[in-house]
Coordinates of C-alpha atoms in Angstrom, one line a residue:
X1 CA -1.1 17.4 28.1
X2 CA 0.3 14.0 27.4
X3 CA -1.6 13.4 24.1
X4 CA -0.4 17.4 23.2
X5 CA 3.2 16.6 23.8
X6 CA 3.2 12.7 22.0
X7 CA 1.8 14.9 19.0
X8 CA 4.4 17.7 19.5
X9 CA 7.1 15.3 19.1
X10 CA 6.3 13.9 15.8
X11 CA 6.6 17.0 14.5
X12 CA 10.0 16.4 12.1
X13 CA 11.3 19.4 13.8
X14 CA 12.3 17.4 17.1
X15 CA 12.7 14.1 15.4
X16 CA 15.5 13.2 12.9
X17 CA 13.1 13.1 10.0
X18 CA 13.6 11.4 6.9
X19 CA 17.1 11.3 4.9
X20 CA 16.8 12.2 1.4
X21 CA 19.3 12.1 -0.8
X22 CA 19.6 12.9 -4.2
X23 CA 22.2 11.4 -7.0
X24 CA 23.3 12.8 -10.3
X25 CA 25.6 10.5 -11.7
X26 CA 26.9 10.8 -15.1
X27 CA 28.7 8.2 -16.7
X28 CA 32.1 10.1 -17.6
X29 CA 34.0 7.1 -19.4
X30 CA 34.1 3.7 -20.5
X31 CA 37.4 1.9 -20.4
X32 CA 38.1 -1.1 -22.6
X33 CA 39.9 -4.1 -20.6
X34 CA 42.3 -6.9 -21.6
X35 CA 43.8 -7.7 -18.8
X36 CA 43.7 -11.2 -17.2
X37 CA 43.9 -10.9 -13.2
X38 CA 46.0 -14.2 -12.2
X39 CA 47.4 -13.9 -8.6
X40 CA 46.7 -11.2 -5.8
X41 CA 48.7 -11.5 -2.9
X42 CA 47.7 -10.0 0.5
X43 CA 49.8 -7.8 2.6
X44 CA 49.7 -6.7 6.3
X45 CA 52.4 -3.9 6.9
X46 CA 53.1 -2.4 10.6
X47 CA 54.1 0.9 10.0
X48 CA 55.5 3.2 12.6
X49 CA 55.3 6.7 11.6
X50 CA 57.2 9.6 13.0
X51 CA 57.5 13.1 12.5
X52 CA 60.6 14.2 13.8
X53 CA 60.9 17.9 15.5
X54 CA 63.7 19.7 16.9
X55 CA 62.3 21.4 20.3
X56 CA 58.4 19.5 20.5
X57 CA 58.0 15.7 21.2
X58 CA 57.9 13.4 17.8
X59 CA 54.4 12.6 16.6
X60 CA 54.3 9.2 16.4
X61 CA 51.6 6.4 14.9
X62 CA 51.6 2.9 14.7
X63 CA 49.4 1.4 12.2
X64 CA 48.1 -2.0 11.0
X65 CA 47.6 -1.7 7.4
X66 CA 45.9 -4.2 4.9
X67 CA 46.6 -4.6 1.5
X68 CA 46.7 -6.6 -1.7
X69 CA 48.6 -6.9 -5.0
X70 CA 47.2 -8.2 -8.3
X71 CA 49.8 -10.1 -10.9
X72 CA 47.9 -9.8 -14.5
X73 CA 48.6 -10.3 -18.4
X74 CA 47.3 -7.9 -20.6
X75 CA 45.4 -9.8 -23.0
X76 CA 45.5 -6.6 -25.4
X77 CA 48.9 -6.9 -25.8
X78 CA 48.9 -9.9 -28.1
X79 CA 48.9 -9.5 -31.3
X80 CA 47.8 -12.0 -34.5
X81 CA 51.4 -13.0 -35.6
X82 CA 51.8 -13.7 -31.8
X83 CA 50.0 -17.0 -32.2
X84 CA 51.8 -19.7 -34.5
X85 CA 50.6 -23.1 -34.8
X86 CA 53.3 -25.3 -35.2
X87 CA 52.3 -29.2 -36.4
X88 CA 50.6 -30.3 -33.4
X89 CA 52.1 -27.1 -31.0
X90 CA 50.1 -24.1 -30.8
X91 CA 53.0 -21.1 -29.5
X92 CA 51.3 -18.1 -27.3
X93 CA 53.8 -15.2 -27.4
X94 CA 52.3 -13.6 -23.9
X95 CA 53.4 -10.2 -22.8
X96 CA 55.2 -10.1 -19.7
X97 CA 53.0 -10.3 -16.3
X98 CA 52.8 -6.8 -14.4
X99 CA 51.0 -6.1 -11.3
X100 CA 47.1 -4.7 -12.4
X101 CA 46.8 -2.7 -9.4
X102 CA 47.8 -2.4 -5.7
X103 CA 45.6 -0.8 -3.1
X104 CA 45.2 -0.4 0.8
X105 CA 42.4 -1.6 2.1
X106 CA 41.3 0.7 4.8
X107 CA 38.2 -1.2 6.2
X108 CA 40.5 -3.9 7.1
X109 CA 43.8 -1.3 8.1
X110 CA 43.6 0.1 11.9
X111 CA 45.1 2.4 13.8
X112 CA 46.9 0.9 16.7
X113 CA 48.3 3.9 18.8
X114 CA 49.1 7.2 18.5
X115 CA 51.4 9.4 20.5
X116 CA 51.6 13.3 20.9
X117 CA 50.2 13.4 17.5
X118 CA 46.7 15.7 18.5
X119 CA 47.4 18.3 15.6
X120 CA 49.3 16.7 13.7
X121 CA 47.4 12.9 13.2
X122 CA 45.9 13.8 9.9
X123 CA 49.1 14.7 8.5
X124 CA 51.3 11.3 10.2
X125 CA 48.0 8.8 9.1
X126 CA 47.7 10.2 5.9
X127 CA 51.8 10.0 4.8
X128 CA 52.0 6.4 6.5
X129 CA 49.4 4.7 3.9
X130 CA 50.8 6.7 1.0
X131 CA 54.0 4.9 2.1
X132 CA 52.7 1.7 2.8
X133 CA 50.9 1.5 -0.3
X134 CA 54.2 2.3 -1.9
X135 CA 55.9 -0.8 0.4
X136 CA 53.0 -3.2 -1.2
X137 CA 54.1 -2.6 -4.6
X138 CA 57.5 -2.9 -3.8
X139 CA 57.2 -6.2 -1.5
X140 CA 55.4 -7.5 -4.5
X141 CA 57.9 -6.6 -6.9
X142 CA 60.5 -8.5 -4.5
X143 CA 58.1 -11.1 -4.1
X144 CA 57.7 -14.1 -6.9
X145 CA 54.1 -12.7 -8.3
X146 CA 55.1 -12.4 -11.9
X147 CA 56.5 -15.9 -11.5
X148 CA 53.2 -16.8 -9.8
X149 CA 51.8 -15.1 -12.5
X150 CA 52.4 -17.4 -15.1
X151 CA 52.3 -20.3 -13.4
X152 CA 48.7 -19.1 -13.1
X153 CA 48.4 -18.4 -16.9
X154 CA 49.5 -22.0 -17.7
X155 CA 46.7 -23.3 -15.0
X156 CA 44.1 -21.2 -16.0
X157 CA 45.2 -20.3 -20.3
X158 CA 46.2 -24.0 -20.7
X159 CA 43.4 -26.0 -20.7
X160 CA 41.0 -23.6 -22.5
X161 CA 43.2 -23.0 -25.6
X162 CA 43.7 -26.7 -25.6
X163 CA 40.6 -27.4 -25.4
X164 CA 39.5 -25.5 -28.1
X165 CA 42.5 -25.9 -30.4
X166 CA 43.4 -29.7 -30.2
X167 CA 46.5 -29.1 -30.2
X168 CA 49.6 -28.9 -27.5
X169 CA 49.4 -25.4 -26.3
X170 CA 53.6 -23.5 -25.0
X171 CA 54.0 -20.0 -23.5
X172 CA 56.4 -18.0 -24.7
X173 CA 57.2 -14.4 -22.9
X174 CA 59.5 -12.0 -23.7
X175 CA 63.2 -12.5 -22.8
X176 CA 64.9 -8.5 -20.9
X177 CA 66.6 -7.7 -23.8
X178 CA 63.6 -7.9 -25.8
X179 CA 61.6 -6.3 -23.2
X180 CA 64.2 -3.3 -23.7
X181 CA 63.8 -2.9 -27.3
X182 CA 60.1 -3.1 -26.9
X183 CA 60.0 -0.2 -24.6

């Protein structure tokens, strides 16, 4: 009976069995890139979320999110008549530095406590990252990370077109007004 039932069990019917999955993945675009990342700064936001009723308790969450912001140059941008050598001065017109990308990062964000929120978690969870992804890019903007930027460009840009120009190499990016007219 033993020996019946050690068989019986290995039957994939009682068992988990084997996972098999299959993938059909298409490549749907390629993307050229220009753009140098320089700086990325790391956030951690507290965010208390609450939705407020009139005749129910307020929902409320408190979370612990993780995120980042990345200050680029996009390489792209410059053009041939950007680059003038000048005696022994080679002049890099650079584009302004904008932030690549900012992002949550949700294996490192947590959920700290929620309260009266049972039917409505989804909704309070889901509208407090959109916000705080929203307060990333906006704390970076505040922040000094186009500064940083290209301070980063001069440490990392420098030495290479030195290097392989011989000659003194000066950043020039555009001043607002100019920015303006670009636009």
């Amino acid at each position: 009976l033993i020996f019946l039932w050690e068989k019986v069990k290995r039957i994939k019917l009682f068992n988990g069995g084997e996972l098999e999955t299959t993938h059909h993945t298409v490549l749907k675009e390629i993307t050229e890139l220009g753009k140098l990342e320089l700086v990325k700064y790391a956030y951690r936001d507290v965010v208390e979320q609450k939705l407020v009723r009139d005749f129910l308790p307020d929902p409320k969450a408190i979370l612990i999110i993780e995120g980042e912001a990345v200050g680029c140059i996009d390489l792209k941008k410059v053009q041939n008549d950007d680059v003038e050598f000048t005696g022994d001065t080679l002049i890099v017109r650079l584009p302004q530095p904008e932030i690549c990308y900012h992002k949550i990062d949700h294996q490192k964000s947590k959920v700290y406590h929620t309260e009266y929120a049972f039917m409505n978690e989804g909704l309070l969870l889901e509208e407090a990252y959109k916000r705080a992804e929203v307060q990333i890019l906006k704390a970076a903007v505040a922040s000094d990370i186009f500064e940083q930027t290209k301070k980063n460009a001069e440490t990392v840009l420098k030495p290479i077109l030195e290097k392989t120009s011989g000659k003194k190499v000066v950043f020039h990016y555009p001043l607002e007004g100019e920015l303006q007219r670009l636009k």
